[in-house]
Coordinates of C-alpha atoms and ligand atoms in Angstrom, one line a residue:
M62 CA 0.0 0.0 0.0
K63 CA 1.2 3.5 -0.8
N64 CA 1.5 5.8 2.2
T65 CA 0.0 9.0 0.8
N66 CA -0.9 11.9 3.0
P67 CA -4.4 12.5 1.6
T68 CA -4.2 16.3 2.1
S69 CA -1.3 16.4 -0.3
T70 CA -3.3 15.1 -3.2
E71 CA -4.8 17.1 -6.0
A72 CA -8.1 15.5 -5.3
W73 CA -8.1 16.8 -1.7
K74 CA -7.3 20.3 -2.9
A75 CA -10.2 20.1 -5.4
L76 CA -12.5 18.9 -2.6
A77 CA -11.4 21.8 -0.3
D78 CA -12.2 24.2 -3.2
H79 CA -15.5 22.5 -3.9
Y80 CA -16.4 22.7 -0.2
K81 CA -16.3 26.5 -0.3
T82 CA -19.6 26.4 -2.2
A83 CA -20.8 22.9 -1.1
K84 CA -21.0 24.0 2.5
N85 CA -24.0 26.1 1.6
F86 CA -25.6 23.2 -0.1
N87 CA -29.4 22.9 0.4
L88 CA -30.8 19.4 0.3
K89 CA -34.4 20.4 -0.2
E90 CA -33.5 22.7 -3.1
A91 CA -31.3 19.9 -4.6
F92 CA -34.4 17.6 -4.8
Q93 CA -36.5 20.4 -6.3
N94 CA -33.8 21.1 -8.9
N95 CA -33.3 17.5 -9.9
P96 CA -36.2 15.1 -10.0
D97 CA -33.8 12.2 -10.7
R98 CA -31.7 12.9 -7.7
A99 CA -32.8 9.9 -5.7
K100 CA -32.4 7.6 -8.7
E101 CA -28.9 9.0 -9.4
L102 CA -27.7 8.6 -5.9
T103 CA -29.1 5.2 -5.0
I104 CA -27.3 1.9 -5.2
H105 CA -29.2 -1.4 -5.5
E106 CA -27.3 -4.5 -4.7
G107 CA -28.9 -7.9 -4.1
G108 CA -31.6 -7.0 -1.5
F109 CA -29.8 -3.8 -0.4
Y110 CA -31.2 -0.4 -1.4
V111 CA -28.8 2.2 -0.3
D112 CA -30.1 5.7 -0.8
L113 CA -27.3 8.4 -0.5
S114 CA -29.5 11.2 -1.9
K115 CA -30.3 12.8 1.4
N116 CA -26.6 13.6 1.9
L117 CA -24.9 17.0 1.3
I118 CA -23.4 16.0 -2.0
L119 CA -23.9 16.5 -5.7
K120 CA -22.8 14.1 -8.4
E121 CA -19.8 16.4 -8.7
T122 CA -18.9 15.8 -5.1
Q123 CA -19.1 12.1 -5.6
H124 CA -16.7 12.3 -8.6
K125 CA -14.2 14.4 -6.6
L126 CA -14.4 11.9 -3.7
V127 CA -13.8 9.0 -6.0
A128 CA -10.8 10.9 -7.5
L129 CA -9.4 11.1 -3.9
A130 CA -9.9 7.3 -3.5
N131 CA -8.0 6.8 -6.8
E132 CA -5.2 9.1 -5.9
C133 CA -4.8 7.2 -2.6
D134 CA -4.5 4.0 -4.6
L135 CA -7.5 2.3 -3.2
T136 CA -7.7 -0.3 -6.0
E137 CA -4.2 -1.4 -5.2
A138 CA -5.0 -1.4 -1.5
I139 CA -8.1 -3.6 -2.0
E140 CA -5.9 -6.1 -3.8
S141 CA -3.4 -6.2 -1.0
Y142 CA -6.2 -6.7 1.5
F143 CA -7.8 -9.6 -0.3
N144 CA -4.5 -11.2 -1.3
G145 CA -3.3 -11.5 2.2
E146 CA -0.4 -9.0 2.2
K147 CA 0.7 -8.0 5.6
I148 CA -1.2 -4.7 5.6
N149 CA -1.3 -4.8 9.4
A150 CA 2.3 -3.8 9.3
T151 CA 2.8 -2.8 13.0
E152 CA 1.8 -6.3 14.0
N153 CA 3.3 -7.9 10.9
R154 CA 0.1 -9.6 10.0
A155 CA -2.2 -10.1 7.1
V156 CA -5.8 -9.0 7.5
L157 CA -7.8 -11.9 6.1
H158 CA -11.2 -12.2 7.8
T159 CA -12.5 -12.3 4.2
A160 CA -10.7 -15.7 3.7
L161 CA -13.1 -17.1 6.4
R162 CA -16.0 -16.7 4.1
T163 CA -14.5 -17.6 0.8
D164 CA -15.0 -20.9 -0.9
Q165 CA -12.2 -20.1 -3.3
T166 CA -9.4 -22.2 -2.1
H167 CA -7.6 -21.8 -5.4
S168 CA -7.3 -18.1 -4.9
K169 CA -4.1 -16.2 -3.8
V170 CA -5.0 -16.9 -0.2
G171 CA -5.4 -20.6 -1.0
E172 CA -3.6 -22.1 2.0
N173 CA -5.2 -19.7 4.5
A174 CA -8.6 -20.3 3.0
K175 CA -8.0 -24.1 3.3
A176 CA -7.1 -23.6 6.9
A177 CA -10.2 -21.5 7.5
I178 CA -12.4 -24.1 5.9
A179 CA -10.9 -26.9 7.9
S180 CA -11.4 -25.0 11.2
K181 CA -15.0 -24.2 10.2
E182 CA -15.6 -27.8 9.5
K183 CA -14.3 -28.8 12.9
M184 CA -16.6 -26.2 14.4
F185 CA -19.6 -27.2 12.4
A186 CA -19.1 -30.9 13.3
F187 CA -19.0 -29.9 17.0
V188 CA -22.0 -27.6 16.7
D189 CA -24.1 -30.3 14.8
A190 CA -23.1 -32.9 17.4
V191 CA -24.2 -30.7 20.3
N192 CA -27.4 -29.7 18.5
N193 CA -28.4 -33.2 17.7
G194 CA -27.5 -34.6 21.1
Q195 CA -24.5 -36.7 20.1
I196 CA -22.3 -34.6 22.3
T197 CA -23.9 -34.3 25.7
A198 CA -23.3 -32.9 29.1
A199 CA -21.5 -35.2 31.6
N200 CA -24.8 -36.6 32.9
G201 CA -25.8 -37.6 29.4
K202 CA -28.4 -34.9 29.0
K203 CA -28.6 -32.5 26.1
F204 CA -27.0 -29.1 26.7
D205 CA -29.7 -26.4 27.0
T206 CA -27.5 -23.4 27.7
V207 CA -24.3 -21.9 26.4
V208 CA -22.2 -19.3 28.2
N209 CA -19.8 -17.3 26.1
I210 CA -16.9 -15.9 28.1
G211 CA -14.9 -13.4 26.2
I212 CA -14.4 -9.6 25.8
G213 CA -14.0 -7.1 23.0
G214 CA -14.0 -8.8 19.6
S215 CA -14.5 -12.1 21.4
D216 CA -17.9 -10.9 22.7
L217 CA -19.3 -7.9 20.8
G218 CA -19.6 -9.6 17.4
P219 CA -21.1 -12.8 18.8
V220 CA -23.6 -11.1 21.1
M221 CA -24.7 -8.7 18.4
I222 CA -25.3 -11.6 15.9
Y223 CA -27.1 -13.7 18.5
E224 CA -29.4 -10.9 19.4
A225 CA -30.0 -10.1 15.7
M226 CA -30.8 -13.7 14.9
Q227 CA -33.4 -14.4 17.6
A228 CA -35.9 -15.4 14.9
Y229 CA -33.4 -18.1 13.8
K230 CA -32.3 -19.5 17.2
N231 CA -32.8 -23.1 18.3
E232 CA -33.6 -24.3 21.8
L233 CA -30.2 -23.4 23.2
T234 CA -30.2 -20.3 25.4
L235 CA -27.0 -18.2 25.2
H236 CA -25.6 -15.9 27.9
F237 CA -22.5 -13.7 27.5
I238 CA -20.1 -12.7 30.2
S239 CA -17.5 -10.1 29.3
N240 CA -16.9 -7.6 32.0
V241 CA -14.6 -8.5 34.8
E242 CA -17.4 -7.8 37.3
G243 CA -18.2 -10.5 39.9
D244 CA -21.7 -9.2 40.2
H245 CA -22.4 -9.8 36.6
V246 CA -20.9 -13.3 36.8
E247 CA -23.2 -14.0 39.7
E248 CA -26.3 -12.7 37.9
V249 CA -25.7 -15.0 35.0
L250 CA -24.8 -18.0 37.2
K251 CA -28.1 -17.5 39.0
K252 CA -30.0 -18.2 35.7
I253 CA -28.2 -21.4 34.6
H254 CA -28.1 -25.1 35.5
P255 CA -24.4 -26.2 35.5
E256 CA -25.3 -29.8 34.7
T257 CA -26.6 -28.8 31.2
T258 CA -24.5 -25.8 30.4
L259 CA -21.6 -25.6 28.0
F260 CA -19.0 -22.9 28.6
V261 CA -17.2 -21.4 25.6
I262 CA -14.1 -19.5 26.6
V263 CA -13.2 -17.2 23.7
S264 CA -9.8 -15.5 23.8
K265 CA -7.5 -15.1 20.8
S266 CA -4.6 -14.5 23.2
F267 CA -5.9 -16.6 26.1
G268 CA -4.2 -13.9 28.2
T269 CA -6.9 -11.3 28.7
Q270 CA -7.4 -10.5 32.4
E271 CA -11.2 -10.2 32.2
T272 CA -11.7 -13.5 30.4
L273 CA -9.2 -15.5 32.5
T274 CA -10.6 -14.1 35.8
N275 CA -14.2 -14.9 34.7
S276 CA -13.3 -18.3 33.4
T277 CA -11.5 -19.3 36.6
T278 CA -14.3 -18.2 38.8
I279 CA -16.9 -20.0 36.7
R280 CA -14.7 -23.2 36.5
N281 CA -14.5 -23.2 40.4
W282 CA -18.2 -22.7 40.7
F283 CA -18.8 -25.5 38.3
T284 CA -16.4 -27.8 40.0
N285 CA -18.3 -27.2 43.3
K286 CA -21.7 -27.7 41.8
V287 CA -20.9 -30.7 39.6
N288 CA -17.4 -32.1 39.8
A289 CA -13.9 -31.6 38.4
A290 CA -14.0 -34.5 36.1
A291 CA -17.0 -32.9 34.2
V292 CA -14.9 -29.8 33.3
A293 CA -13.5 -31.5 30.3
K294 CA -17.0 -32.0 28.8
H295 CA -18.4 -28.6 29.8
F296 CA -15.6 -26.2 28.9
I297 CA -14.3 -25.6 25.4
A298 CA -12.0 -22.9 24.2
V299 CA -11.5 -20.8 21.1
S300 CA -8.0 -19.4 20.9
S301 CA -4.9 -18.9 18.7
N302 CA -2.8 -19.8 21.8
V303 CA -3.6 -23.5 22.1
Q304 CA -0.9 -24.1 24.7
R305 CA -2.4 -21.6 27.2
A306 CA -5.8 -23.1 26.7
V307 CA -4.4 -26.5 27.5
D308 CA -2.6 -25.1 30.6
F309 CA -6.0 -23.7 31.7
G310 CA -7.3 -27.3 31.7
I311 CA -9.2 -27.5 28.4
D312 CA -9.2 -30.8 26.7
Q313 CA -7.0 -30.5 23.6
K314 CA -9.8 -31.9 21.3
N315 CA -12.1 -29.1 22.6
I316 CA -9.8 -26.3 21.6
F317 CA -10.9 -24.6 18.3
P318 CA -8.0 -22.7 16.9
M319 CA -8.2 -19.3 15.2
F320 CA -5.6 -17.5 13.2
D321 CA -3.3 -14.6 13.8
W322 CA -4.4 -13.1 10.4
V323 CA -7.9 -12.6 11.9
G324 CA -8.2 -9.4 14.0
G325 CA -10.3 -9.7 17.2
R326 CA -12.9 -7.2 16.1
F327 CA -13.3 -9.0 12.7
S328 CA -13.3 -12.5 14.1
L329 CA -17.0 -13.3 14.4
W330 CA -16.8 -15.3 11.2
S331 CA -14.2 -17.6 12.6
T332 CA -14.4 -20.1 15.5
V333 CA -15.0 -17.0 17.7
G334 CA -18.6 -17.4 16.3
M335 CA -18.8 -20.8 18.1
S336 CA -21.5 -19.8 20.6
V337 CA -23.5 -18.1 17.9
A338 CA -23.2 -21.2 15.6
L339 CA -24.4 -23.4 18.5
G340 CA -27.4 -21.1 19.1
I341 CA -28.5 -20.7 15.5
G342 CA -27.1 -23.9 14.0
S343 CA -24.4 -24.4 11.3
K344 CA -26.7 -23.8 8.4
N345 CA -27.7 -20.3 9.5
F346 CA -24.1 -19.6 10.4
Q347 CA -23.1 -20.6 6.9
G348 CA -25.8 -18.1 5.7
L349 CA -24.0 -15.3 7.5
L350 CA -20.7 -16.3 5.8
D351 CA -22.4 -16.4 2.4
G352 CA -23.9 -13.0 2.9
A353 CA -20.6 -11.5 3.9
Q354 CA -19.0 -13.1 0.8
E355 CA -21.6 -11.5 -1.4
M356 CA -20.5 -8.1 0.0
D357 CA -16.9 -9.0 -0.5
T358 CA -17.6 -9.8 -4.1
H359 CA -19.5 -6.5 -4.6
F360 CA -16.7 -4.5 -2.9
K361 CA -13.9 -6.1 -4.9
N362 CA -15.6 -6.0 -8.3
T363 CA -17.8 -2.8 -8.4
S364 CA -16.6 0.5 -9.7
F365 CA -16.2 3.0 -6.9
D366 CA -19.1 5.2 -8.0
K367 CA -21.5 2.2 -7.4
N368 CA -19.6 0.6 -4.6
I369 CA -21.5 0.7 -1.3
P370 CA -18.7 0.5 1.2
V371 CA -16.6 2.9 -0.9
Q372 CA -19.4 5.4 -1.2
L373 CA -20.2 5.2 2.6
A374 CA -16.5 5.7 3.5
L375 CA -16.2 8.6 1.2
L376 CA -19.2 10.3 2.8
T377 CA -17.6 9.8 6.2
I378 CA -14.5 11.5 4.9
W379 CA -16.5 14.3 3.3
Y380 CA -18.3 15.1 6.6
N381 CA -15.4 14.4 8.9
N382 CA -12.6 16.2 7.1
F383 CA -14.5 19.0 5.3
F384 CA -17.7 19.7 7.3
E385 CA -15.8 18.8 10.5
A386 CA -18.5 16.6 11.8
Q387 CA -17.3 14.8 15.0
S388 CA -19.6 11.9 15.0
E389 CA -22.1 9.7 13.1
A390 CA -25.2 8.0 14.3
V391 CA -26.4 4.6 13.3
I392 CA -30.1 4.0 13.9
P393 CA -31.4 0.6 13.1
Y394 CA -35.2 0.5 13.0
T395 CA -35.4 -3.0 14.5
Q396 CA -34.8 -4.2 18.0
Y397 CA -33.0 -7.2 16.6
L398 CA -30.0 -4.9 15.9
H399 CA -30.0 -3.3 19.3
R400 CA -26.4 -4.3 19.9
F401 CA -25.3 -3.3 16.4
P402 CA -24.1 0.3 17.3
A403 CA -22.0 -1.2 20.2
Y404 CA -20.5 -3.7 17.9
L405 CA -19.7 -0.9 15.4
Q406 CA -18.1 1.2 18.1
Q407 CA -15.4 -1.3 18.6
A408 CA -15.0 -2.2 14.9
I409 CA -14.8 1.5 13.8
M410 CA -13.2 3.3 16.7
E411 CA -10.6 0.6 17.6
S412 CA -9.7 0.5 13.9
N413 CA -9.6 4.1 12.9
G414 CA -9.0 5.9 16.2
K415 CA -5.3 6.6 15.2
S416 CA -3.2 9.7 15.1
A417 CA 0.1 8.3 13.6
D418 CA 0.0 7.9 9.8
R419 CA 1.5 5.0 8.0
N420 CA 4.8 6.9 7.8
G421 CA 4.9 7.2 11.6
N422 CA 4.1 10.9 11.5
R423 CA 1.4 12.7 13.5
V424 CA -1.5 13.3 11.1
N425 CA -2.3 16.9 10.2
Y426 CA -6.0 16.1 9.6
E427 CA -8.9 14.4 11.4
T428 CA -9.2 10.6 11.4
G429 CA -11.6 8.2 13.0
N430 CA -15.3 9.0 13.4
I431 CA -17.2 8.6 16.7
V432 CA -20.1 6.3 16.1
W433 CA -23.2 5.9 18.3
G434 CA -26.8 4.9 18.1
E435 CA -29.8 3.0 19.4
P436 CA -32.8 1.5 17.7
G437 CA -35.6 3.6 16.4
T438 CA -38.2 4.4 17.4
N439 CA -36.8 4.4 21.0
S440 CA -34.1 6.8 20.0
Q441 CA -36.7 9.2 18.6
H442 CA -38.0 9.6 22.1
A443 CA -34.4 10.2 23.4
F444 CA -31.6 11.9 21.5
F445 CA -33.4 12.8 18.3
Q446 CA -34.1 16.2 19.8
L447 CA -30.4 17.0 19.4
L448 CA -30.4 15.7 15.8
H449 CA -33.4 17.9 14.9
Q450 CA -32.7 21.1 16.7
G451 CA -29.2 20.8 18.2
T452 CA -26.2 22.8 16.9
K453 CA -24.1 19.8 15.8
L454 CA -23.9 18.2 12.4
I455 CA -24.5 14.5 12.9
P456 CA -24.8 12.5 9.7
A457 CA -26.9 9.4 10.4
H458 CA -27.4 6.0 8.9
F459 CA -31.0 4.8 9.0
I460 CA -31.2 1.0 8.6
A461 CA -34.4 -1.0 8.2
F462 CA -35.8 -4.2 6.9
A463 CA -38.7 -4.0 4.5
K464 CA -40.3 -7.2 5.6
A465 CA -40.9 -8.0 9.3
K466 CA -40.3 -11.5 10.7
Y467 CA -43.8 -11.9 12.2
N468 CA -47.1 -10.9 10.8
H469 CA -48.0 -7.6 12.6
P470 CA -48.7 -5.2 9.7
D471 CA -50.0 -2.5 12.0
H472 CA -46.8 -2.5 14.0
H473 CA -44.6 -2.8 11.0
N474 CA -46.3 0.0 9.1
K475 CA -46.0 2.3 12.1
L476 CA -42.3 1.4 12.5
M477 CA -41.5 2.0 8.9
A478 CA -43.6 5.2 8.8
N479 CA -41.4 6.6 11.5
F480 CA -38.3 5.4 9.6
F481 CA -39.3 7.2 6.4
A482 CA -40.7 10.3 8.2
Q483 CA -37.6 11.0 10.2
T484 CA -35.1 11.2 7.3
E485 CA -37.6 13.4 5.4
A486 CA -38.1 15.7 8.5
L487 CA -34.4 15.9 9.2
M488 CA -33.9 17.0 5.6
N489 CA -36.9 19.4 5.3
G490 CA -36.9 20.9 8.7
K491 CA -39.6 23.5 9.4
T492 CA -39.4 27.1 8.3
K493 CA -40.6 30.0 10.4
K494 CA -43.6 30.4 8.1
E495 CA -44.6 26.8 8.5
A496 CA -44.1 27.0 12.2
K497 CA -46.4 30.1 12.3
E498 CA -49.0 28.3 10.3
D499 CA -49.0 25.3 12.6
L500 CA -49.4 27.5 15.7
T501 CA -52.2 29.5 14.0
N502 CA -54.0 26.3 13.2
S503 CA -53.7 25.1 16.8
G504 CA -55.5 28.3 17.9
K505 CA -52.7 30.2 19.5
S506 CA -52.9 34.0 19.8
S507 CA -50.6 36.2 17.8
T508 CA -48.6 37.1 21.0
E509 CA -48.2 33.4 21.8
I510 CA -47.2 32.7 18.2
E511 CA -44.4 35.3 18.3
K512 CA -43.2 34.0 21.6
L513 CA -43.2 30.3 20.5
V514 CA -42.0 30.5 16.9
P515 CA -38.2 30.4 17.5
F516 CA -38.6 27.2 19.4
K517 CA -40.7 25.5 16.7
V518 CA -38.3 26.1 13.8
F519 CA -36.3 23.2 12.5
E520 CA -33.3 24.2 10.4
G521 CA -33.4 20.9 8.4
N522 CA -30.7 20.1 5.9
K523 CA -29.5 17.3 8.2
P524 CA -27.9 14.5 6.2
T525 CA -29.0 10.9 6.3
T526 CA -28.2 7.7 4.4
T527 CA -31.1 5.2 4.2
I528 CA -30.1 1.5 4.0
L529 CA -33.3 -0.4 3.3
I530 CA -32.8 -4.2 3.2
D531 CA -35.4 -6.7 2.0
E532 CA -35.5 -8.8 5.1
L533 CA -33.4 -9.7 8.1
T534 CA -31.9 -13.1 7.4
P535 CA -28.5 -14.6 8.2
Q536 CA -27.4 -13.7 4.7
S537 CA -28.5 -10.1 4.8
L538 CA -27.0 -9.6 8.3
G539 CA -23.6 -11.1 7.1
K540 CA -23.7 -8.7 4.2
L541 CA -24.5 -5.7 6.4
V542 CA -21.6 -6.4 8.8
A543 CA -19.2 -6.9 5.9
M544 CA -20.4 -3.7 4.4
Y545 CA -19.2 -1.8 7.5
E546 CA -15.9 -3.8 7.7
H547 CA -15.0 -2.7 4.2
K548 CA -16.1 0.9 4.9
I549 CA -13.6 0.9 7.8
F550 CA -10.9 -0.4 5.5
V551 CA -11.5 2.3 2.9
E552 CA -11.4 5.1 5.4
G553 CA -8.1 3.8 6.9
V554 CA -6.6 3.6 3.4
I555 CA -7.5 7.2 2.6
W556 CA -6.6 8.5 6.1
N557 CA -3.2 6.7 5.6
I558 CA -3.4 5.0 9.0
Y559 CA -3.0 1.4 10.2
S560 CA -6.6 0.3 10.9
Y561 CA -5.8 -3.2 12.2
D562 CA -3.7 -2.7 15.3
Q563 CA -5.0 -1.4 18.7
W564 CA -2.0 -0.2 20.8
G565 CA -4.2 2.2 22.7
V566 CA -6.3 -0.6 24.1
E567 CA -3.2 -2.7 24.8
L568 CA -1.9 0.1 27.0
G569 CA -5.1 0.0 29.1
K570 CA -4.5 -3.7 29.9
V571 CA -1.0 -3.0 31.4
L572 CA -2.1 0.1 33.4
A573 CA -4.8 -1.8 35.3
D574 CA -2.3 -4.5 36.3
A575 CA -0.1 -1.9 38.1
I576 CA -2.9 -0.4 40.1
L577 CA -4.3 -3.9 40.9
N578 CA -1.0 -4.7 42.5
D579 CA -1.3 -1.5 44.7
I580 CA -4.9 -2.3 45.6
E581 CA -3.9 -5.9 46.7
H582 CA -1.0 -4.5 48.8
S583 CA -2.9 -1.4 50.2
K584 CA -0.2 0.8 48.6
Y585 CA -1.2 4.3 47.7
D586 CA 2.1 6.1 47.1
G587 CA 3.4 6.9 43.7
H588 CA 0.1 8.2 42.5
D589 CA -1.2 11.7 42.0
S590 CA -3.3 13.1 45.0
S591 CA -6.6 12.4 43.2
T592 CA -5.9 8.8 42.5
K593 CA -4.4 8.3 45.9
A594 CA -7.5 9.6 47.6
L595 CA -9.8 7.5 45.4
L596 CA -7.8 4.4 46.3
Q597 CA -8.0 5.2 50.0
K598 CA -11.7 5.7 49.8
F599 CA -12.2 2.4 48.0
Y600 CA -10.1 0.6 50.6
S601 CA -11.9 2.2 53.5
L602 CA -15.3 1.1 52.1
N603 CA -14.1 -2.5 51.5
N604 CA -12.3 -3.1 54.8
Ligands
F6P237 O1 -10.2 -4.9 23.4 C1 -8.8 -5.0 22.9 C2 -8.6 -6.4 22.4 O2 -7.3 -6.5 22.1 C3 -9.5 -6.6 21.2 O3 -8.9 -6.3 20.0 C4 -9.9 -8.0 21.4 O4 -11.0 -8.3 20.6 C5 -10.0 -8.1 22.8 O5 -9.0 -7.3 23.4 C6 -10.0 -9.5 23.5 O6 -8.8 -10.1 23.3 P1 -8.7 -11.7 23.4 O7 -9.6 -12.3 22.4 O8 -7.2 -12.0 23.1 O9 -9.1 -12.1 24.8

């Protein structure tokens, strides 16, 4: 990959110039001036209808953004990504989660793809055997519960998928324990029967404090409730550090390896998806992989002007670097995706929250977008006030599925009416004249109208992207997740940063160890006065 400072490109200069007029762009007028605007700025791709037209762009903006992608050698970068070159240079690793969903073993990543297929087959064989009762609990009964113990990428992807796939789940109930919080562990243990529970310890490194602490506590609890001999049948592990998992006491045949070329936050497609695969069955898990592969193919083979991840990434760059937007909202209009924004927070912010460029220099432009969100319509009754009338520019993705899973047309029509109404309202706003008319119609006096009108005006012109998908299925969910993965990649390429390391998070792990040692030895010195007082307060309340 070339290490180009994007701000030094001709395309960036052209965009900066274009921004001088584009910053006054008016969405409502743009629709009035061009009846084909929606058609021109919508991408259809196998069940995905991605409408970019309510964004602060013209076709000309799109061309200039694509020119930026070209000048930053995006085509070459995509090849390096899919061909398994070590684009995660600071960790000297390839970034090949795409190999986990390929069926092309003859491709350039042949050996890796073969390894991925073999590990998937081992996982599926285990999943099928648990689901059909061939592999049972120590007492011979069928497992009825799975507890996933893992954190970060070893939790957020699996829990998000499991919640999204509730309509596809089998009789197994899943619980997720991630935080190193004894209280949470207790609350989960209260709900489960150890004799019929399978514990899946997921840790790429098998060295993460949270996961090891939780696993040790749970193993001790299990041993007390059942017996030590049953641990071998009830605890399995997913890790790239097989030896550490063996040392922890996991039976070697119950360790499902993962690969160093799969980053934690992109690992849900690998054996990290074990708990999900158990909960939805191997056929549905394969559906997720197939959907992701469809998006991989679209991303690799489609020209940038019609390429969904590329277009979404370029919009982020347009808002982040030219309009100086600080954050983006993702609003899924389905409760099934209630963990999707949290999942995206790790995927996006752990990847692109970087300030050193690929040459090792401090960047002289903004990188990394803050992402947040909650399902609609709940969020309409919460933070939408700020979207509509606040002072900040917050581009938002609105995601919905045209068909509901169950037959409640009254509900679904209302849900979707809100979905469509919000993007329209964010764009149109409400003028002073319209606000006055509303107040007059509601019978207010002219004095009251004058007083209230400033508070009833909506500026409008708030940009949104509508992602309307035919139906929530394993395939469409896999495709949606892969869409965001590739969006992250494109942004990282253009921002000239390394998207696949996470040194900031690694630092946090070490810092906690030092303070833990002080807590355990009641030592307060060597800290600033604030931290020292907090430690003393903590100690006095616990002793
Ligand atoms: O949160 C930081 C991180 O390094 C993530 O990248 C990873 O997903 C998580 O920790 C968990 O790490 P592990 O799977 O090795 O326990």
